[in-house]
Amino acid sequence: MNDDSASGIPRRLTAIGHRGAAGHAPENTLLSIDTAIRLGAQWVEFDVQHHDGELWLMHDLHLDRTTNGSGLLTAHPAAELRRLDAGQGEPIPTLVDALDLIEQRIGVNIELKSWNGCAAAVAACLRDYLADGWPAERLLVSSFHLPELWEFKQLLPEVPLGVLYCGVPLEWAGLAAEIGARCLNVSAEFVDTKLIADAHERDLQLNVYTVNRVDDLERLAAMGVDGVFSDFPDRVLAL
Ligand code: G3P
Ligand code: CA
């Protein structure tokens, strides 16, 4: 994911727009993704959930926080979900909507947020885009749910993987290396210089989520982090 690899030179943080550019536009919408692209982010991250034959860009299990709907996403048929407002009149997009908007202009990190066939559905979708010439290196599939991520790896091994940590396991970055991931994406509250060093020794990049304060961005850049997920990718790029 990181574009600067020269050793001994302070790393430039890769700017990964979080849920698009969620500080500027409603999260996980096409407007948010388009904003991340317009701001110049190198990568964009969004969450996908599999339900009723579609892959929906949605972080929460429930619709209430980010849409004008309510209840579980999985309690609604696709036709109803398509009519909801996810903010500023934006619909809840599908993975196909997002990829068709992006058109290879930016790296895409798809986070698997459900475990009900999500990996298989994402693999089937991405297979078509790879066949059309989308470079696998410009895709990253990540998850906190490692069995789901492992299933994805069996189905589409050419797409790089990111392992999400919300803590520091006993084996440091070992789990991510074991699964054959490209990167380890760690919650900002658990960043540890030993974890960064261990990831780098294992040839894994280490990215941190979700970082919006400039002083935190500066601190993480000095620690040698490779990239950050930010609702404000413009702040990362301005460092
Ligand atoms: O992928 C990084 C980050 O998005 C993981 O946490 O809760 O924002 O999906 P969350
Ligand atoms: Ca996410």
PDB file of C-alpha atoms and ligand atoms in Angstrom:
ATOM      1  CA  MET A   1       0.000   0.000   0.000  1.00  0.00           C
ATOM      2  CA  ASN A   2       2.814   2.392   0.840  1.00  0.00           C
ATOM      3  CA  ASP A   3       4.309   4.105  -2.173  1.00  0.00           C
ATOM      4  CA  ASP A   4       7.626   5.117  -0.542  1.00  0.00           C
ATOM      5  CA  SER A   5      10.005   2.332   0.302  1.00  0.00           C
ATOM      6  CA  ALA A   6      13.476   3.902   0.503  1.00  0.00           C
ATOM      7  CA  SER A   7      14.975   2.916   3.840  1.00  0.00           C
ATOM      8  CA  GLY A   8      16.471   5.600   6.064  1.00  0.00           C
ATOM      9  CA  ILE A   9      14.183   8.289   4.626  1.00  0.00           C
ATOM     10  CA  PRO A  10      11.200   9.324   6.769  1.00  0.00           C
ATOM     11  CA  ARG A  11       8.131   7.660   5.294  1.00  0.00           C
ATOM     12  CA  ARG A  12       5.395   9.683   3.714  1.00  0.00           C
ATOM     13  CA  LEU A  13       2.140   8.381   5.052  1.00  0.00           C
ATOM     14  CA  THR A  14      -0.137   6.830   2.471  1.00  0.00           C
ATOM     15  CA  ALA A  15      -3.485   8.617   2.720  1.00  0.00           C
ATOM     16  CA  ILE A  16      -6.318   6.097   2.854  1.00  0.00           C
ATOM     17  CA  GLY A  17      -9.708   7.799   2.754  1.00  0.00           C
ATOM     18  CA  HIS A  18     -11.814   6.206   5.482  1.00  0.00           C
ATOM     19  CA  ARG A  19     -15.334   5.160   4.436  1.00  0.00           C
ATOM     20  CA  GLY A  20     -14.596   7.376   1.438  1.00  0.00           C
ATOM     21  CA  ALA A  21     -13.788  10.718   2.975  1.00  0.00           C
ATOM     22  CA  ALA A  22     -16.249  10.485   5.845  1.00  0.00           C
ATOM     23  CA  GLY A  23     -15.228  13.813   7.375  1.00  0.00           C
ATOM     24  CA  HIS A  24     -16.441  15.611   4.268  1.00  0.00           C
ATOM     25  CA  ALA A  25     -19.402  13.581   2.993  1.00  0.00           C
ATOM     26  CA  PRO A  26     -21.808  10.886   4.240  1.00  0.00           C
ATOM     27  CA  GLU A  27     -19.747   7.774   4.960  1.00  0.00           C
ATOM     28  CA  ASN A  28     -19.661   4.837   2.529  1.00  0.00           C
ATOM     29  CA  THR A  29     -21.525   6.732  -0.205  1.00  0.00           C
ATOM     30  CA  LEU A  30     -20.423   7.396  -3.767  1.00  0.00           C
ATOM     31  CA  LEU A  31     -20.192  11.083  -2.858  1.00  0.00           C
ATOM     32  CA  SER A  32     -17.759  10.205  -0.072  1.00  0.00           C
ATOM     33  CA  ILE A  33     -15.626   8.041  -2.379  1.00  0.00           C
ATOM     34  CA  ASP A  34     -15.668  10.687  -5.067  1.00  0.00           C
ATOM     35  CA  THR A  35     -14.555  13.260  -2.478  1.00  0.00           C
ATOM     36  CA  ALA A  36     -11.595  11.057  -1.455  1.00  0.00           C
ATOM     37  CA  ILE A  37     -10.543  10.814  -5.105  1.00  0.00           C
ATOM     38  CA  ARG A  38     -10.952  14.559  -5.619  1.00  0.00           C
ATOM     39  CA  LEU A  39      -8.848  15.293  -2.512  1.00  0.00           C
ATOM     40  CA  GLY A  40      -6.017  13.159  -3.909  1.00  0.00           C
ATOM     41  CA  ALA A  41      -6.077  10.189  -1.497  1.00  0.00           C
ATOM     42  CA  GLN A  42      -3.937   7.308  -2.769  1.00  0.00           C
ATOM     43  CA  TRP A  43      -6.401   4.712  -1.444  1.00  0.00           C
ATOM     44  CA  VAL A  44      -9.998   4.585  -0.352  1.00  0.00           C
ATOM     45  CA  GLU A  45     -11.494   2.227   2.216  1.00  0.00           C
ATOM     46  CA  PHE A  46     -15.128   1.205   2.594  1.00  0.00           C
ATOM     47  CA  ASP A  47     -17.150  -1.483   4.392  1.00  0.00           C
ATOM     48  CA  VAL A  48     -19.231  -4.116   2.625  1.00  0.00           C
ATOM     49  CA  GLN A  49     -21.996  -6.385   3.887  1.00  0.00           C
ATOM     50  CA  HIS A  50     -23.545  -9.210   1.908  1.00  0.00           C
ATOM     51  CA  HIS A  51     -27.337  -9.380   1.924  1.00  0.00           C
ATOM     52  CA  ASP A  52     -30.134 -10.330  -0.477  1.00  0.00           C
ATOM     53  CA  GLY A  53     -27.785 -10.983  -3.384  1.00  0.00           C
ATOM     54  CA  GLU A  54     -25.961  -7.658  -3.115  1.00  0.00           C
ATOM     55  CA  LEU A  55     -22.842  -6.240  -1.450  1.00  0.00           C
ATOM     56  CA  TRP A  56     -23.885  -3.066   0.362  1.00  0.00           C
ATOM     57  CA  LEU A  57     -21.494  -0.338   1.491  1.00  0.00           C
ATOM     58  CA  MET A  58     -22.507  -0.086   5.124  1.00  0.00           C
ATOM     59  CA  HIS A  59     -20.524  -0.038   8.350  1.00  0.00           C
ATOM     60  CA  ASP A  60     -23.187  -0.679  10.983  1.00  0.00           C
ATOM     61  CA  LEU A  61     -25.426  -3.706  11.310  1.00  0.00           C
ATOM     62  CA  HIS A  62     -28.333  -1.297  11.799  1.00  0.00           C
ATOM     63  CA  LEU A  63     -29.533   1.330   9.357  1.00  0.00           C
ATOM     64  CA  ASP A  64     -30.405   3.974  11.941  1.00  0.00           C
ATOM     65  CA  ARG A  65     -27.166   5.959  12.325  1.00  0.00           C
ATOM     66  CA  THR A  66     -26.337   6.523   8.663  1.00  0.00           C
ATOM     67  CA  THR A  67     -29.645   6.299   6.780  1.00  0.00           C
ATOM     68  CA  ASN A  68     -33.297   7.296   7.088  1.00  0.00           C
ATOM     69  CA  GLY A  69     -34.153   3.619   7.608  1.00  0.00           C
ATOM     70  CA  SER A  70     -34.214   1.680  10.844  1.00  0.00           C
ATOM     71  CA  GLY A  71     -33.480  -1.774  12.140  1.00  0.00           C
ATOM     72  CA  LEU A  72     -31.090  -4.380  10.877  1.00  0.00           C
ATOM     73  CA  LEU A  73     -29.877  -4.046   7.300  1.00  0.00           C
ATOM     74  CA  THR A  74     -30.535  -7.764   6.917  1.00  0.00           C
ATOM     75  CA  ALA A  75     -34.204  -7.290   7.871  1.00  0.00           C
ATOM     76  CA  HIS A  76     -34.857  -5.366   4.645  1.00  0.00           C
ATOM     77  CA  PRO A  77     -35.089  -6.618   1.067  1.00  0.00           C
ATOM     78  CA  ALA A  78     -32.769  -5.129  -1.553  1.00  0.00           C
ATOM     79  CA  ALA A  79     -35.598  -3.156  -3.180  1.00  0.00           C
ATOM     80  CA  GLU A  80     -36.248  -1.311   0.112  1.00  0.00           C
ATOM     81  CA  LEU A  81     -32.556  -0.685   0.789  1.00  0.00           C
ATOM     82  CA  ARG A  82     -32.159   0.891  -2.645  1.00  0.00           C
ATOM     83  CA  ARG A  83     -34.775   3.532  -1.754  1.00  0.00           C
ATOM     84  CA  LEU A  84     -33.070   4.697   1.463  1.00  0.00           C
ATOM     85  CA  ASP A  85     -31.228   7.969   1.904  1.00  0.00           C
ATOM     86  CA  ALA A  86     -27.696   7.466   3.267  1.00  0.00           C
ATOM     87  CA  GLY A  87     -27.185  11.228   3.641  1.00  0.00           C
ATOM     88  CA  GLN A  88     -27.477  14.249   1.344  1.00  0.00           C
ATOM     89  CA  GLY A  89     -29.825  12.245  -0.864  1.00  0.00           C
ATOM     90  CA  GLU A  90     -27.197   9.593  -1.564  1.00  0.00           C
ATOM     91  CA  PRO A  91     -28.348   5.971  -1.811  1.00  0.00           C
ATOM     92  CA  ILE A  92     -26.569   3.071  -0.118  1.00  0.00           C
ATOM     93  CA  PRO A  93     -24.201   2.015  -2.909  1.00  0.00           C
ATOM     94  CA  THR A  94     -23.261  -1.529  -3.838  1.00  0.00           C
ATOM     95  CA  LEU A  95     -19.713  -2.738  -4.445  1.00  0.00           C
ATOM     96  CA  VAL A  96     -20.364  -2.659  -8.195  1.00  0.00           C
ATOM     97  CA  ASP A  97     -21.585   0.967  -7.954  1.00  0.00           C
ATOM     98  CA  ALA A  98     -18.386   1.888  -6.080  1.00  0.00           C
ATOM     99  CA  LEU A  99     -15.979   0.103  -8.428  1.00  0.00           C
ATOM    100  CA  ASP A 100     -17.728   1.535 -11.489  1.00  0.00           C
ATOM    101  CA  LEU A 101     -17.335   5.027 -10.039  1.00  0.00           C
ATOM    102  CA  ILE A 102     -13.681   4.527  -9.105  1.00  0.00           C
ATOM    103  CA  GLU A 103     -12.596   3.109 -12.472  1.00  0.00           C
ATOM    104  CA  GLN A 104      -9.078   2.228 -11.244  1.00  0.00           C
ATOM    105  CA  ARG A 105      -8.285   5.867 -10.340  1.00  0.00           C
ATOM    106  CA  ILE A 106      -7.357   5.017  -6.748  1.00  0.00           C
ATOM    107  CA  GLY A 107      -6.429   1.949  -4.679  1.00  0.00           C
ATOM    108  CA  VAL A 108      -9.463   0.222  -3.175  1.00  0.00           C
ATOM    109  CA  ASN A 109      -9.581  -1.372   0.283  1.00  0.00           C
ATOM    110  CA  ILE A 110     -12.744  -3.443   0.697  1.00  0.00           C
ATOM    111  CA  GLU A 111     -13.416  -4.365   4.308  1.00  0.00           C
ATOM    112  CA  LEU A 112     -15.516  -7.521   4.728  1.00  0.00           C
ATOM    113  CA  LYS A 113     -18.093  -6.656   7.407  1.00  0.00           C
ATOM    114  CA  SER A 114     -20.344  -9.707   7.281  1.00  0.00           C
ATOM    115  CA  TRP A 115     -19.700 -13.425   7.454  1.00  0.00           C
ATOM    116  CA  ASN A 116     -22.608 -14.835   5.517  1.00  0.00           C
ATOM    117  CA  GLY A 117     -21.089 -15.445   2.119  1.00  0.00           C
ATOM    118  CA  CYS A 118     -19.460 -12.010   1.962  1.00  0.00           C
ATOM    119  CA  ALA A 119     -16.009 -13.355   0.986  1.00  0.00           C
ATOM    120  CA  ALA A 120     -17.431 -15.504  -1.805  1.00  0.00           C
ATOM    121  CA  ALA A 121     -19.590 -12.670  -3.155  1.00  0.00           C
ATOM    122  CA  VAL A 122     -16.698 -10.170  -3.102  1.00  0.00           C
ATOM    123  CA  ALA A 123     -14.403 -12.699  -4.797  1.00  0.00           C
ATOM    124  CA  ALA A 124     -16.989 -13.330  -7.528  1.00  0.00           C
ATOM    125  CA  CYS A 125     -17.404  -9.608  -8.090  1.00  0.00           C
ATOM    126  CA  LEU A 126     -13.679  -8.818  -8.150  1.00  0.00           C
ATOM    127  CA  ARG A 127     -12.962 -11.709 -10.505  1.00  0.00           C
ATOM    128  CA  ASP A 128     -14.925  -9.852 -13.203  1.00  0.00           C
ATOM    129  CA  TYR A 129     -13.013  -6.602 -12.625  1.00  0.00           C
ATOM    130  CA  LEU A 130      -9.655  -8.431 -12.686  1.00  0.00           C
ATOM    131  CA  ALA A 131     -10.675 -10.080 -15.965  1.00  0.00           C
ATOM    132  CA  ASP A 132     -11.390  -6.592 -17.323  1.00  0.00           C
ATOM    133  CA  GLY A 133      -7.831  -5.503 -16.453  1.00  0.00           C
ATOM    134  CA  TRP A 134      -8.147  -4.009 -12.943  1.00  0.00           C
ATOM    135  CA  PRO A 135      -4.680  -4.604 -11.390  1.00  0.00           C
ATOM    136  CA  ALA A 136      -4.880  -6.883  -8.335  1.00  0.00           C
ATOM    137  CA  GLU A 137      -2.189  -4.732  -6.698  1.00  0.00           C
ATOM    138  CA  ARG A 138      -4.628  -1.814  -6.608  1.00  0.00           C
ATOM    139  CA  LEU A 139      -7.057  -3.834  -4.515  1.00  0.00           C
ATOM    140  CA  LEU A 140      -6.887  -4.834  -0.874  1.00  0.00           C
ATOM    141  CA  VAL A 141      -9.418  -6.988   0.952  1.00  0.00           C
ATOM    142  CA  SER A 142      -9.337  -6.743   4.733  1.00  0.00           C
ATOM    143  CA  SER A 143     -11.281  -7.956   7.734  1.00  0.00           C
ATOM    144  CA  PHE A 144     -11.287  -8.417  11.483  1.00  0.00           C
ATOM    145  CA  HIS A 145     -12.906 -11.785  10.726  1.00  0.00           C
ATOM    146  CA  LEU A 146      -9.898 -13.894   9.794  1.00  0.00           C
ATOM    147  CA  PRO A 147     -11.785 -17.061   8.770  1.00  0.00           C
ATOM    148  CA  GLU A 148     -13.741 -14.945   6.254  1.00  0.00           C
ATOM    149  CA  LEU A 149     -10.487 -13.396   5.028  1.00  0.00           C
ATOM    150  CA  TRP A 150      -8.936 -16.861   4.758  1.00  0.00           C
ATOM    151  CA  GLU A 151     -11.895 -18.016   2.674  1.00  0.00           C
ATOM    152  CA  PHE A 152     -11.411 -15.031   0.374  1.00  0.00           C
ATOM    153  CA  LYS A 153      -7.732 -15.945  -0.022  1.00  0.00           C
ATOM    154  CA  GLN A 154      -8.650 -19.466  -1.180  1.00  0.00           C
ATOM    155  CA  LEU A 155     -11.054 -18.033  -3.765  1.00  0.00           C
ATOM    156  CA  LEU A 156      -8.968 -15.177  -5.147  1.00  0.00           C
ATOM    157  CA  PRO A 157      -5.349 -15.504  -3.968  1.00  0.00           C
ATOM    158  CA  GLU A 158      -4.013 -12.819  -6.306  1.00  0.00           C
ATOM    159  CA  VAL A 159      -5.737 -10.008  -4.384  1.00  0.00           C
ATOM    160  CA  PRO A 160      -3.632  -8.722  -1.444  1.00  0.00           C
ATOM    161  CA  LEU A 161      -5.037  -9.028   2.058  1.00  0.00           C
ATOM    162  CA  GLY A 162      -5.059  -6.765   5.091  1.00  0.00           C
ATOM    163  CA  VAL A 163      -5.502  -8.132   8.593  1.00  0.00           C
ATOM    164  CA  LEU A 164      -7.302  -5.826  11.013  1.00  0.00           C
ATOM    165  CA  TYR A 165      -6.190  -5.727  14.638  1.00  0.00           C
ATOM    166  CA  CYS A 166      -7.987  -3.946  17.447  1.00  0.00           C
ATOM    167  CA  GLY A 167      -5.332  -4.843  19.998  1.00  0.00           C
ATOM    168  CA  VAL A 168      -1.889  -6.447  20.063  1.00  0.00           C
ATOM    169  CA  PRO A 169      -1.804 -10.251  20.055  1.00  0.00           C
ATOM    170  CA  LEU A 170       0.836 -12.258  21.854  1.00  0.00           C
ATOM    171  CA  GLU A 171       2.472 -13.166  18.544  1.00  0.00           C
ATOM    172  CA  TRP A 172       2.679  -9.489  17.447  1.00  0.00           C
ATOM    173  CA  ALA A 173       2.349  -9.351  13.645  1.00  0.00           C
ATOM    174  CA  GLY A 174       2.725 -13.133  13.377  1.00  0.00           C
ATOM    175  CA  LEU A 175      -0.934 -13.805  12.635  1.00  0.00           C
ATOM    176  CA  ALA A 176      -0.960 -11.446   9.658  1.00  0.00           C
ATOM    177  CA  ALA A 177       2.243 -12.987   8.312  1.00  0.00           C
ATOM    178  CA  GLU A 178       0.801 -16.476   8.757  1.00  0.00           C
ATOM    179  CA  ILE A 179      -2.261 -15.643   6.694  1.00  0.00           C
ATOM    180  CA  GLY A 180      -0.004 -14.206   3.978  1.00  0.00           C
ATOM    181  CA  ALA A 181      -1.315 -10.652   4.311  1.00  0.00           C
ATOM    182  CA  ARG A 182       0.210  -7.613   2.628  1.00  0.00           C
ATOM    183  CA  CYS A 183      -0.460  -5.354   5.577  1.00  0.00           C
ATOM    184  CA  LEU A 184      -1.562  -5.130   9.143  1.00  0.00           C
ATOM    185  CA  ASN A 185      -4.131  -2.413   9.875  1.00  0.00           C
ATOM    186  CA  VAL A 186      -4.152  -1.468  13.546  1.00  0.00           C
ATOM    187  CA  SER A 187      -6.405   0.673  15.705  1.00  0.00           C
ATOM    188  CA  ALA A 188      -4.721   3.956  16.665  1.00  0.00           C
ATOM    189  CA  GLU A 189      -5.073   3.224  20.379  1.00  0.00           C
ATOM    190  CA  PHE A 190      -2.832   0.149  20.095  1.00  0.00           C
ATOM    191  CA  VAL A 191       0.020   1.371  17.904  1.00  0.00           C
ATOM    192  CA  ASP A 192       3.251   0.177  19.414  1.00  0.00           C
ATOM    193  CA  THR A 193       6.773   0.691  18.025  1.00  0.00           C
ATOM    194  CA  LYS A 194       7.493  -3.005  18.657  1.00  0.00           C
ATOM    195  CA  LEU A 195       4.476  -3.976  16.571  1.00  0.00           C
ATOM    196  CA  ILE A 196       5.589  -1.657  13.750  1.00  0.00           C
ATOM    197  CA  ALA A 197       9.108  -3.126  13.848  1.00  0.00           C
ATOM    198  CA  ASP A 198       7.796  -6.682  13.947  1.00  0.00           C
ATOM    199  CA  ALA A 199       5.473  -6.027  10.987  1.00  0.00           C
ATOM    200  CA  HIS A 200       8.329  -4.522   8.961  1.00  0.00           C
ATOM    201  CA  GLU A 201      10.657  -7.407   9.824  1.00  0.00           C
ATOM    202  CA  ARG A 202       7.995  -9.738   8.464  1.00  0.00           C
ATOM    203  CA  ASP A 203       7.715  -7.603   5.303  1.00  0.00           C
ATOM    204  CA  LEU A 204       4.248  -6.373   6.217  1.00  0.00           C
ATOM    205  CA  GLN A 205       3.138  -2.788   5.917  1.00  0.00           C
ATOM    206  CA  LEU A 206       1.483  -1.274   8.965  1.00  0.00           C
ATOM    207  CA  ASN A 207      -1.425   1.137   8.605  1.00  0.00           C
ATOM    208  CA  VAL A 208      -3.338   2.813  11.408  1.00  0.00           C
ATOM    209  CA  TYR A 209      -7.062   3.623  11.711  1.00  0.00           C
ATOM    210  CA  THR A 210      -8.746   6.089  12.196  1.00  0.00           C
ATOM    211  CA  VAL A 211      -6.549   9.160  12.473  1.00  0.00           C
ATOM    212  CA  ASN A 212      -7.989  12.634  12.011  1.00  0.00           C
ATOM    213  CA  ARG A 213      -5.847  14.908  14.223  1.00  0.00           C
ATOM    214  CA  VAL A 214      -2.786  16.507  12.660  1.00  0.00           C
ATOM    215  CA  ASP A 215      -0.658  16.024  15.794  1.00  0.00           C
ATOM    216  CA  ASP A 216      -1.464  12.308  15.756  1.00  0.00           C
ATOM    217  CA  LEU A 217      -0.609  12.095  12.074  1.00  0.00           C
ATOM    218  CA  GLU A 218       2.775  13.720  12.753  1.00  0.00           C
ATOM    219  CA  ARG A 219       3.465  11.391  15.668  1.00  0.00           C
ATOM    220  CA  LEU A 220       2.595   8.285  13.639  1.00  0.00           C
ATOM    221  CA  ALA A 221       4.694   9.421  10.673  1.00  0.00           C
ATOM    222  CA  ALA A 222       7.660   9.820  13.038  1.00  0.00           C
ATOM    223  CA  MET A 223       7.037   6.311  14.412  1.00  0.00           C
ATOM    224  CA  GLY A 224       7.453   4.844  10.925  1.00  0.00           C
ATOM    225  CA  VAL A 225       3.873   3.891  10.170  1.00  0.00           C
ATOM    226  CA  ASP A 226       3.213   3.281   6.462  1.00  0.00           C
ATOM    227  CA  GLY A 227      -0.285   4.626   6.009  1.00  0.00           C
ATOM    228  CA  VAL A 228      -3.301   5.960   7.852  1.00  0.00           C
ATOM    229  CA  PHE A 229      -7.026   5.663   7.398  1.00  0.00           C
ATOM    230  CA  SER A 230      -8.475   9.127   7.797  1.00  0.00           C
ATOM    231  CA  ASP A 231     -11.890  10.716   7.422  1.00  0.00           C
ATOM    232  CA  PHE A 232      -9.862  13.713   6.214  1.00  0.00           C
ATOM    233  CA  PRO A 233      -7.319  12.350   3.718  1.00  0.00           C
ATOM    234  CA  ASP A 234      -6.473  15.948   2.810  1.00  0.00           C
ATOM    235  CA  ARG A 235      -4.911  16.379   6.278  1.00  0.00           C
ATOM    236  CA  VAL A 236      -2.640  13.383   5.642  1.00  0.00           C
ATOM    237  CA  LEU A 237      -1.598  14.752   2.279  1.00  0.00           C
ATOM    238  CA  ALA A 238      -0.886  18.190   3.764  1.00  0.00           C
ATOM    239  CA  LEU A 239       1.690  16.852   6.244  1.00  0.00           C
TER     240      LEU A 239
HETATM  241  O1  G3P B   1     -10.280  -0.619   7.933  1.00  0.00           O
HETATM  242  C1  G3P B   1      -9.946   0.254   8.966  1.00  0.00           C
HETATM  243  C2  G3P B   1     -11.146   0.640   9.790  1.00  0.00           C
HETATM  244  O2  G3P B   1     -12.163   1.068   8.936  1.00  0.00           O
HETATM  245  C3  G3P B   1     -11.637  -0.482  10.662  1.00  0.00           C
HETATM  246  O3  G3P B   1     -12.578  -0.051  11.595  1.00  0.00           O
HETATM  247  O4  G3P B   1     -14.845   0.200  12.485  1.00  0.00           O
HETATM  248  O5  G3P B   1     -13.954   1.901  10.934  1.00  0.00           O
HETATM  249  O6  G3P B   1     -14.570  -0.350  10.089  1.00  0.00           O
HETATM  250  P1  G3P B   1     -14.054   0.434  11.263  1.00  0.00           P
HETATM  251 CA    CA B   2     -13.965   0.001   7.861  1.00  0.00          CA
END
